[in-house]
CSV table of C-alpha atoms in Angstrom, one decimal:
chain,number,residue,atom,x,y,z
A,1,UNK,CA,50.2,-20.7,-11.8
A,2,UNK,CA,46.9,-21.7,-10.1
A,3,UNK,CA,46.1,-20.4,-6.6
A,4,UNK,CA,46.6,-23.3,-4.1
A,5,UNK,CA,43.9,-23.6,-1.9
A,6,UNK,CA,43.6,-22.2,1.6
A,7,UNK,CA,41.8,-25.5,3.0
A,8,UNK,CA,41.9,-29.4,1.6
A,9,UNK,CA,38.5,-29.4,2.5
A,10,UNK,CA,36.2,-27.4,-0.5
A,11,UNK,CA,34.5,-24.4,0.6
A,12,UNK,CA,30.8,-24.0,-1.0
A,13,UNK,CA,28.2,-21.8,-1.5
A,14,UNK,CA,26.1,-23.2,2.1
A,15,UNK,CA,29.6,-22.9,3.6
A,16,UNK,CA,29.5,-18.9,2.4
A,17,UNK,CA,26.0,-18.6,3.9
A,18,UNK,CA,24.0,-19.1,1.1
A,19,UNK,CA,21.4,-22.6,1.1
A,20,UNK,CA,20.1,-23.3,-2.4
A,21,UNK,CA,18.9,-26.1,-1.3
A,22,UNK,CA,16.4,-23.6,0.9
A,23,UNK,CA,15.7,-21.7,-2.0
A,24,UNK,CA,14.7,-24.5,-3.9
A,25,UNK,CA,12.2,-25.6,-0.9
A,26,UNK,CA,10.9,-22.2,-0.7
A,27,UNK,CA,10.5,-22.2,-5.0
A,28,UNK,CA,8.1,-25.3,-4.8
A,29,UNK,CA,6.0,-24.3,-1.4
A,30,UNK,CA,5.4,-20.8,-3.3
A,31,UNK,CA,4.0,-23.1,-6.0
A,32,UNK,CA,0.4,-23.8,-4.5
A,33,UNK,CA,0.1,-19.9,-3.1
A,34,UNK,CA,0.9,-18.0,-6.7
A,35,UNK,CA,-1.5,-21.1,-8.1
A,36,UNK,CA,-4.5,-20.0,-6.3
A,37,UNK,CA,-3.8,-16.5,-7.8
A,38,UNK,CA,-4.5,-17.4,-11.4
A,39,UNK,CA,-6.5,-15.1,-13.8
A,40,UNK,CA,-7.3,-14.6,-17.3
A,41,UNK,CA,-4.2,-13.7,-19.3
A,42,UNK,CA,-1.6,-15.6,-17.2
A,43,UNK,CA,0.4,-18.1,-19.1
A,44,UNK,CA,2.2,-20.9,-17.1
A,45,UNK,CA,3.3,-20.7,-13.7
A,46,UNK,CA,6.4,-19.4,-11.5
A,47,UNK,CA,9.8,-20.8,-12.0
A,48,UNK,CA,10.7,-19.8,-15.5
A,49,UNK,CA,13.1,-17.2,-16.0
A,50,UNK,CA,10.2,-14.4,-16.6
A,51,UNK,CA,6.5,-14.3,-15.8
A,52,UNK,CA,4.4,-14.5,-19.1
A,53,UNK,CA,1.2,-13.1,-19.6
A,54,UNK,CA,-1.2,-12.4,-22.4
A,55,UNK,CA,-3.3,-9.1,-22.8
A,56,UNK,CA,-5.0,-9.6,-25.6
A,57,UNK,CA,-6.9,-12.7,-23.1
A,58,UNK,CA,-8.0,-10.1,-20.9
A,59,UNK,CA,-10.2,-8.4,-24.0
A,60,UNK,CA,-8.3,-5.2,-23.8
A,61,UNK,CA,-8.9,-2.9,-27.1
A,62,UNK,CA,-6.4,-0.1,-26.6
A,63,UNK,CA,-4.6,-0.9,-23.3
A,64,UNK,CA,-2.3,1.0,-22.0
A,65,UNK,CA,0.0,-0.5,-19.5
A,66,UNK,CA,0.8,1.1,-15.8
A,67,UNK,CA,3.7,-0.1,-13.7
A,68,UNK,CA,4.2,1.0,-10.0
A,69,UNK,CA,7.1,-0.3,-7.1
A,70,UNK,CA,7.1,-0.2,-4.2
A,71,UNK,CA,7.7,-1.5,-0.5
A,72,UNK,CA,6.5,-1.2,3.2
A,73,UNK,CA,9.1,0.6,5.3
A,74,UNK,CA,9.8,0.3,8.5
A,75,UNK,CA,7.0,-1.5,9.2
A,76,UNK,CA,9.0,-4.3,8.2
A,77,UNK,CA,10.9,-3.8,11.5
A,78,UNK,CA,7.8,-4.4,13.8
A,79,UNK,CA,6.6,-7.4,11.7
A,80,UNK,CA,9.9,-9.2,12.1
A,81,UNK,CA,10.4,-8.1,16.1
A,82,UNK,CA,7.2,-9.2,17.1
A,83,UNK,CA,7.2,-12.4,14.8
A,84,UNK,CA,4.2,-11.6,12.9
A,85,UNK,CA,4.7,-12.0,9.2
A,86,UNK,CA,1.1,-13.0,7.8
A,87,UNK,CA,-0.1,-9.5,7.0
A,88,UNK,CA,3.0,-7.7,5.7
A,89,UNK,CA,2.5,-9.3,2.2
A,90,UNK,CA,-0.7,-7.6,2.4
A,91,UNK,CA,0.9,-4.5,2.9
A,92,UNK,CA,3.1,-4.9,-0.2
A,93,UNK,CA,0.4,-5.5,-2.4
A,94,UNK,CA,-1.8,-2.9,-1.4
A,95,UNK,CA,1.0,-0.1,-1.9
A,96,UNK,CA,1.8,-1.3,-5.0
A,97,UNK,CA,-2.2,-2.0,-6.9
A,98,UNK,CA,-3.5,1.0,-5.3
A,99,UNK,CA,-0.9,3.5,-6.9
A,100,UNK,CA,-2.2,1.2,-9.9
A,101,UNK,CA,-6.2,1.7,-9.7
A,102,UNK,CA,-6.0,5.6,-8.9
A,103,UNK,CA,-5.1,5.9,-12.8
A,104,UNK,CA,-8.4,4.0,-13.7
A,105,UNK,CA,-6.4,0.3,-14.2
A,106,UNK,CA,-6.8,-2.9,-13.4
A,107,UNK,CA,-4.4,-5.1,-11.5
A,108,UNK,CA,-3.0,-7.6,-13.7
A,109,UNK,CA,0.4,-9.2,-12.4
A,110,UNK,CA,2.2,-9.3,-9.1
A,111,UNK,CA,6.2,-9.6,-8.7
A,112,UNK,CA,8.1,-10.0,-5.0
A,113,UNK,CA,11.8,-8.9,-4.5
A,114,UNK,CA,12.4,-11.4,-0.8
A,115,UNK,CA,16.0,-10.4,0.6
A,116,UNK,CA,17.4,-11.7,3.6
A,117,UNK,CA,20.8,-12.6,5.0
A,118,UNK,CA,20.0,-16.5,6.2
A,119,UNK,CA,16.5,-18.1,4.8
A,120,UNK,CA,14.3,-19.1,6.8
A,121,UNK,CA,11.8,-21.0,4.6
A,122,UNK,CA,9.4,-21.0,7.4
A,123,UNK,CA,9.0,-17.4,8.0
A,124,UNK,CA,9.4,-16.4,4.0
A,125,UNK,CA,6.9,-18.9,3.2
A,126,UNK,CA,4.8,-16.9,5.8
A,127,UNK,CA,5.5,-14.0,3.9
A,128,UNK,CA,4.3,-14.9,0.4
A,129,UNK,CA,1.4,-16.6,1.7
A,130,UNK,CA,0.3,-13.2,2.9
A,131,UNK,CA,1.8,-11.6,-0.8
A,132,UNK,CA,-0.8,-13.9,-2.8
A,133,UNK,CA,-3.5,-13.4,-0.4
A,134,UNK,CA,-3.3,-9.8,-1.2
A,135,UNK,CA,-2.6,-10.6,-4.9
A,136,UNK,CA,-6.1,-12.7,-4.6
A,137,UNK,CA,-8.1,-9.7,-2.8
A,138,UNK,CA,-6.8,-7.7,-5.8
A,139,UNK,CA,-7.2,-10.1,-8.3
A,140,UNK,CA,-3.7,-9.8,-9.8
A,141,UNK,CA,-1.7,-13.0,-10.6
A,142,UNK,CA,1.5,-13.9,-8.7
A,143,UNK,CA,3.3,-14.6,-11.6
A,144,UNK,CA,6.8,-14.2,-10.2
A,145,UNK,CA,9.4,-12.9,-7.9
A,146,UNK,CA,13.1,-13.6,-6.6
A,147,UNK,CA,14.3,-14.3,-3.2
A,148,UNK,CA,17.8,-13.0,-2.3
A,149,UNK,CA,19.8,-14.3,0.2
A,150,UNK,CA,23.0,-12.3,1.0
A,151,UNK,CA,25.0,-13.4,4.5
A,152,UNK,CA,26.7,-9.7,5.6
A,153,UNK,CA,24.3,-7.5,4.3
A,154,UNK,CA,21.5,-8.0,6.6
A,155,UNK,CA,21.3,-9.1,10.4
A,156,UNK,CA,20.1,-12.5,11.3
A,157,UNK,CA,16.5,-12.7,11.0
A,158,UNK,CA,16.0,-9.4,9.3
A,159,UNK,CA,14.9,-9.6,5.5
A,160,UNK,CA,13.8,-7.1,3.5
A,161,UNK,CA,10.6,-6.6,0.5
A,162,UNK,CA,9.8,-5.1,-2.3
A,163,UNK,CA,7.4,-5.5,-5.2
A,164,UNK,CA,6.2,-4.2,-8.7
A,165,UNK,CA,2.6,-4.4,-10.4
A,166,UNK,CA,1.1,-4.5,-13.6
A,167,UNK,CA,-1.9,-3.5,-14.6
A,168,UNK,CA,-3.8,-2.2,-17.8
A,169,UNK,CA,-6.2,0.1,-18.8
A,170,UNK,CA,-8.3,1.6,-21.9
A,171,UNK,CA,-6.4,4.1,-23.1
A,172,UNK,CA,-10.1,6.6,-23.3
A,173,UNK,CA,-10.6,5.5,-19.3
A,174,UNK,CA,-7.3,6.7,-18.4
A,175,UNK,CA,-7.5,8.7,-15.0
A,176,UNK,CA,-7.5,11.9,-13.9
A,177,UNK,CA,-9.9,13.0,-16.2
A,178,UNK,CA,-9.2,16.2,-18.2
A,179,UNK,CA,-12.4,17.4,-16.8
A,180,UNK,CA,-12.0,18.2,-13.5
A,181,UNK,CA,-13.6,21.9,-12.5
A,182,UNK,CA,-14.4,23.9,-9.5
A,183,UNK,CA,-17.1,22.5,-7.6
A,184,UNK,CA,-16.4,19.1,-8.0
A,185,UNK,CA,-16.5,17.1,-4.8
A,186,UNK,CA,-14.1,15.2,-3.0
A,187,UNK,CA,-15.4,12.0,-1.2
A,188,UNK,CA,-12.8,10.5,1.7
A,189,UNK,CA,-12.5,6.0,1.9
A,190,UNK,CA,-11.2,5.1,5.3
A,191,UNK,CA,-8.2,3.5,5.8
A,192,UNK,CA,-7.7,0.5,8.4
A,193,UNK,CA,-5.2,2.7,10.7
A,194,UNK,CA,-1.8,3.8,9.5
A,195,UNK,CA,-1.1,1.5,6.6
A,196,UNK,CA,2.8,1.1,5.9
A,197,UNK,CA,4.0,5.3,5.8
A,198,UNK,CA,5.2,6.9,9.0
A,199,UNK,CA,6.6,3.7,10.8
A,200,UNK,CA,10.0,5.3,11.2
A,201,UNK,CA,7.9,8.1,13.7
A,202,UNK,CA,5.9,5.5,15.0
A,203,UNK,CA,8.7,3.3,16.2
A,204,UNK,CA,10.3,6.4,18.0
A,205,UNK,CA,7.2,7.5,19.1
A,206,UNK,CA,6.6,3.6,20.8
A,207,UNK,CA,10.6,4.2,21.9
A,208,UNK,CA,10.4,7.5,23.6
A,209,UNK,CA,6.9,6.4,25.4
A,210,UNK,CA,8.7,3.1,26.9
A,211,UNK,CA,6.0,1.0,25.5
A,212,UNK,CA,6.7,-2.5,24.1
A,213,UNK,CA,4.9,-4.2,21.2
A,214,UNK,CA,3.4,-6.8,23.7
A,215,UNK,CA,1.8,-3.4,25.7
A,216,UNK,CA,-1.9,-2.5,25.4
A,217,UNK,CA,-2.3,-0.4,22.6
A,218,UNK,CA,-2.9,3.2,24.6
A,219,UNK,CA,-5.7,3.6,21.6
A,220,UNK,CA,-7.2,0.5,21.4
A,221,UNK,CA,-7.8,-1.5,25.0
A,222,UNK,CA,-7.8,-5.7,24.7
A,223,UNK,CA,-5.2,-5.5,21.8
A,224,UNK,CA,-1.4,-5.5,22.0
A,225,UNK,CA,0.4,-2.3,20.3
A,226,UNK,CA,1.9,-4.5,18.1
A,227,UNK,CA,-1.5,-6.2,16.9
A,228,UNK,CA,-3.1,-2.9,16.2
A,229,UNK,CA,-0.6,-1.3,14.2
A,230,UNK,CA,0.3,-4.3,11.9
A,231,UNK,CA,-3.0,-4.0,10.7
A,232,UNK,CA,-2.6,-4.7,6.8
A,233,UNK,CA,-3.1,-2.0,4.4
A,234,UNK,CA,-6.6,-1.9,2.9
A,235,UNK,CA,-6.7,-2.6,-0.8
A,236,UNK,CA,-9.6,-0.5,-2.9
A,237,UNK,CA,-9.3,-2.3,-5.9
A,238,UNK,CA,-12.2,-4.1,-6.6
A,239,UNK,CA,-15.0,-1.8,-4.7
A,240,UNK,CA,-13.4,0.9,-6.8
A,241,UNK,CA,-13.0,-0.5,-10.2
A,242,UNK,CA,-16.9,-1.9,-9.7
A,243,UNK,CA,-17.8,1.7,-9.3
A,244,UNK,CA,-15.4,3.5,-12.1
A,245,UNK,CA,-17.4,1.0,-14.5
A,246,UNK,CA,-20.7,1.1,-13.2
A,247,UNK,CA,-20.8,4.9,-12.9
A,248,UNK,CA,-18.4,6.0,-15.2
A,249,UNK,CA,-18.5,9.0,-13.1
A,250,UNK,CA,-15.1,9.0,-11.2
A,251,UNK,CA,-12.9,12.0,-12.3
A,252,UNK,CA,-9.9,11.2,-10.0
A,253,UNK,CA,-8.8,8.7,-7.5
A,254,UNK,CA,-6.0,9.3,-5.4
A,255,UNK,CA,-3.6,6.9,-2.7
A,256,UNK,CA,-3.1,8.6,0.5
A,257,UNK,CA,0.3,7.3,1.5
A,258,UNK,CA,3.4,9.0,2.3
A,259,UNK,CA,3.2,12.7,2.1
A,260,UNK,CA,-0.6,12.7,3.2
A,261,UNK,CA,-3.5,14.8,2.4
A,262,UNK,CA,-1.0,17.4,2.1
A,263,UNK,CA,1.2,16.0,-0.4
A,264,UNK,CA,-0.9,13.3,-2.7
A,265,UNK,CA,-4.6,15.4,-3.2
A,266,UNK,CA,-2.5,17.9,-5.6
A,267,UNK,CA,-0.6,15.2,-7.5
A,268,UNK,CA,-4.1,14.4,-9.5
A,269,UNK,CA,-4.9,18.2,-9.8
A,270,UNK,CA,-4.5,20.4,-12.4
A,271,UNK,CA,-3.0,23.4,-11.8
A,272,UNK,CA,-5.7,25.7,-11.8
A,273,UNK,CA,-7.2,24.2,-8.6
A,274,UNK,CA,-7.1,23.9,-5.1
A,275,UNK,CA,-8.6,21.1,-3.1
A,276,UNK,CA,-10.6,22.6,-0.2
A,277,UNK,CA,-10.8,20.1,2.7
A,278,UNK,CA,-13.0,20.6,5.9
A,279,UNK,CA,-11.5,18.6,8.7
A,280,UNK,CA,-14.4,19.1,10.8
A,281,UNK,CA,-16.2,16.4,8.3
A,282,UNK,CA,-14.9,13.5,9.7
A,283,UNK,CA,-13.1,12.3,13.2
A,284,UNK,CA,-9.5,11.5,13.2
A,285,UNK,CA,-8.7,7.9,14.5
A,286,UNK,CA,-7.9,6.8,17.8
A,287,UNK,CA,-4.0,5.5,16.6
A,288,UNK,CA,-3.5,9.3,15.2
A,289,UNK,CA,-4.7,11.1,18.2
A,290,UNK,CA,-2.7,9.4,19.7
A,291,UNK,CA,0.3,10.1,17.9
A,292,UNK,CA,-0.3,13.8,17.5
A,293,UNK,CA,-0.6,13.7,20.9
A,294,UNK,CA,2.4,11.4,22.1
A,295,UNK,CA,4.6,13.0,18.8
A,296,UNK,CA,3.7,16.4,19.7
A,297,UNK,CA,2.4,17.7,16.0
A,298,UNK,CA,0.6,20.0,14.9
A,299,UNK,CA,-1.9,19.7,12.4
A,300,UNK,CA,-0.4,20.5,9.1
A,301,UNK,CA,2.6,18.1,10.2
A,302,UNK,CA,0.3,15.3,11.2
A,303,UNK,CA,-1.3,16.0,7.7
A,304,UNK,CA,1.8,15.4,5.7
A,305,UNK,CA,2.8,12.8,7.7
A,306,UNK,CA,-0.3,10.1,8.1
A,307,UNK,CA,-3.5,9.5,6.5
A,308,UNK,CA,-5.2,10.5,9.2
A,309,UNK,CA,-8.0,7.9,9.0
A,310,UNK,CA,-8.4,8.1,4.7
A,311,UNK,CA,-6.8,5.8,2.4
A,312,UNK,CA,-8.4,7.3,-0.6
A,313,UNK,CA,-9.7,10.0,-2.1
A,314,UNK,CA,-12.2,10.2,-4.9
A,315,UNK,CA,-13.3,13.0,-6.7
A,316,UNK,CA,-16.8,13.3,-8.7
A,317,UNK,CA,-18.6,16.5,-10.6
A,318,UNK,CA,-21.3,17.5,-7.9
A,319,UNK,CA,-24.3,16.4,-10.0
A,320,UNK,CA,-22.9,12.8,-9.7
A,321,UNK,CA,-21.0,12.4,-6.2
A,322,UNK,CA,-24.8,10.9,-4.7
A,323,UNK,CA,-24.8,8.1,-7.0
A,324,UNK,CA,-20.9,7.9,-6.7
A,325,UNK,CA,-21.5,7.2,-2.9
A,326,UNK,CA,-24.0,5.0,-3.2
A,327,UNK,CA,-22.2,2.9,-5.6
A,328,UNK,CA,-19.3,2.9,-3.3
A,329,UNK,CA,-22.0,1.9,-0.3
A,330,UNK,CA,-22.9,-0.8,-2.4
A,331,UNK,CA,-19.1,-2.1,-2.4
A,332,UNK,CA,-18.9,-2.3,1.0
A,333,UNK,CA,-17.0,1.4,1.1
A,334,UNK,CA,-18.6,4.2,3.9
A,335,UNK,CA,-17.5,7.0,1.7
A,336,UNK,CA,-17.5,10.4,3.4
A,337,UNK,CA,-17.8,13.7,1.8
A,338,UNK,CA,-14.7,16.2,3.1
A,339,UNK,CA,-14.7,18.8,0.6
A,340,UNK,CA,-14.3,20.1,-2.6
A,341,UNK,CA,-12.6,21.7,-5.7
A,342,UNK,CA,-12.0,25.3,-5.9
A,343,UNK,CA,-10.3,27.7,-8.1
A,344,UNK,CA,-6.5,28.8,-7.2
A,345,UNK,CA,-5.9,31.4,-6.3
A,346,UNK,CA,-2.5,32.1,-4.4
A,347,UNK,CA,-0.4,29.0,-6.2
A,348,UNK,CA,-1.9,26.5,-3.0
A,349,UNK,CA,-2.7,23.1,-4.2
A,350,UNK,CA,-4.5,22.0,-1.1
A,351,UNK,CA,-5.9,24.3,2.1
A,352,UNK,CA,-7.8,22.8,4.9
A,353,UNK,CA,-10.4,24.4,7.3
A,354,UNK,CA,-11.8,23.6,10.8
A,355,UNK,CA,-10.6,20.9,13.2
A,356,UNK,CA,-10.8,17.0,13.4
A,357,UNK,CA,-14.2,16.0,14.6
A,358,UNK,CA,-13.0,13.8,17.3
A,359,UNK,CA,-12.8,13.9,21.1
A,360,UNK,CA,-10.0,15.1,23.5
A,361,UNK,CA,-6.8,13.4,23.7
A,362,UNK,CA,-6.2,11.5,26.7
């Protein structure tokens, strides 16, 4: 026998906390943004069931595909406390096409995973906008993506993002090269302040020095705390895939993101070598002096925790790392030289010498 139902009037899906008609909204206003992200090899738009795209249109011989996921963290948290959702997309992009352009590749395609427990169209369309700017800056097609929205699972207003890239390569321009050798040299990008890796220390750092996000920043006067850390990730893409195939000179690129110096220099070494890093060749950042100094870490914490003021590394044979650096000058980059390879000797991937060259912390 059938159930009999609890209520003569019908229960639906809106009633259960999900709006379709909301999704539906947000579906055609991400329309124009993934538009204005088109490149060579896309076919069609968003909407379909899957994102098509053609590499044989982007005049790849022997391409060989790289896929990386990721998401922003905790920085999410500050975004959506303080309101400010036109950057985070940014964010998401750059920690996904970044992990894609260390192994030599080019951006291709862009998807978004959007979860939240009520829509808001206005603050998600917020969101994507900022998603295909970034997709744009990397020149990587929005070509899809899937909005969630599941009443229970999250609090009101909180949401959640993740996203995956595509991009492609020539299977003979694959990096890290095979030929990396003591005495190459490592040259240092800077980042635009702490990206989206150690928010969940930054928020109890923020907490335990009763600061607000509306406070001056205590490391940058005339902007809010806020402002100055939701800075977007910077995204190296083009500058550095102009100078892998101008120079063809770049051994090995790598992210600094979670894990540091400390952890993500090795990940692109071969195990015969040792990064040598002089931290007395460039000045660590007001926002990390000031939380080394508010935190209370030492060195090698701070480290493996931020990127103390470089968002990537590249690493050139000595006889080319002038003409690497000018290339990247040429981009736009300020490319600093911070060390270099050496043989291993005691099993150490990575050692650093010297101090920061920056001032007292106040």
């Amino acid at each position: 026998m059938p159930a009999k139902p609890t209520s003569k009037t019908p229960t639906t899906y809106r009633d259960a906390g999900v709006d379709i008609d909301a999704g539906n909204a947000l579906v055609k206003a991400i329309g124009p943004l993934a538009a204005k992200t088109g490149r060579p090899g896309l076919i069609g738009g968003i909407g379909g069931f899957g994102g098509l795209f053609d590499l044989k249109a982007c005049g790849f011989a022997d391409a060989v595909l790289v896929a990386a996921t990721d998401g922003v963290g905790t920085k999410l948290k500050l975004a959506i406390e303080t309101d400010a959702h036109d950057g985070i997309g940014v964010d998401l992009v750059a920690m996904n096409v970044n992990d894609i352009v260390v192994q030599g590749a080019e951006p291709l395609f862009f998807l978004d995973y959007f979860a939240c427990g009520k829509l808001d169209v206005s603050v998600a369309e917020r969101v994507i906008a900022s998603i295909a700017r970034g997709c744009q800056e990397a020149g990587a097609a929005l070509i899809g993506g899937e909005t969630a929205e599941m009443p229970g699972l999250y609090a009101e207003g909180d949401y959640d993002l993740a996203g995956f890239a595509v991009g492609g390569v020539e299977r003979q321009d694959l990096l890290p090269r095979k030929d990396l050798e003591a005495g190459d040299v490592i040259l240092a990008l800077p980042s635009s302040g702490v990206h989206a890796n150690g928010f969940s220390l930054v928020r109890r750092v923020v907490e335990q020095a009763g600061l607000s996000w509306s406070d001056e920043a205590p490391f940058a006067p005339g902007v809010t705390l806020g402002q100055a850390l939701l800075t977007p990730t910077r995204i190296y893409v083009r500058p550095l895939l102009a100078v892998i195939r101008e120079t063809k000179a770049i051994k090995a690129l790598a992210h600094i993101t979670g894990g540091g110096l400390t952890n993500n220099i090795p990940r692109v070494l071969p195990e015969g070598l040792t990064a040598k890093i002089d931290l007395a060749s460039f000045a660590l950042p007001p926002v990390f002096a000031w939380l080394q100094h508010a935190a209370g870490l030492d060195a090698p914490e701070l480290l493996r925790t931020f990127n103390c003021g470089i968002g990537m590394v590249v690493v050139t044979a000595a006889a080319d790392a002038d003409r690497v650096a000018l290339s990247l000058k040429a981009q736009g980059e300020e490319p600093r030289r911070i060390g270099h390879l050496v043989p291993r000797k005691d099993k150490t991937p990575i050692a650093f010498k010297g101090k920061f060259a920056s001032g007292p912390v106040s």
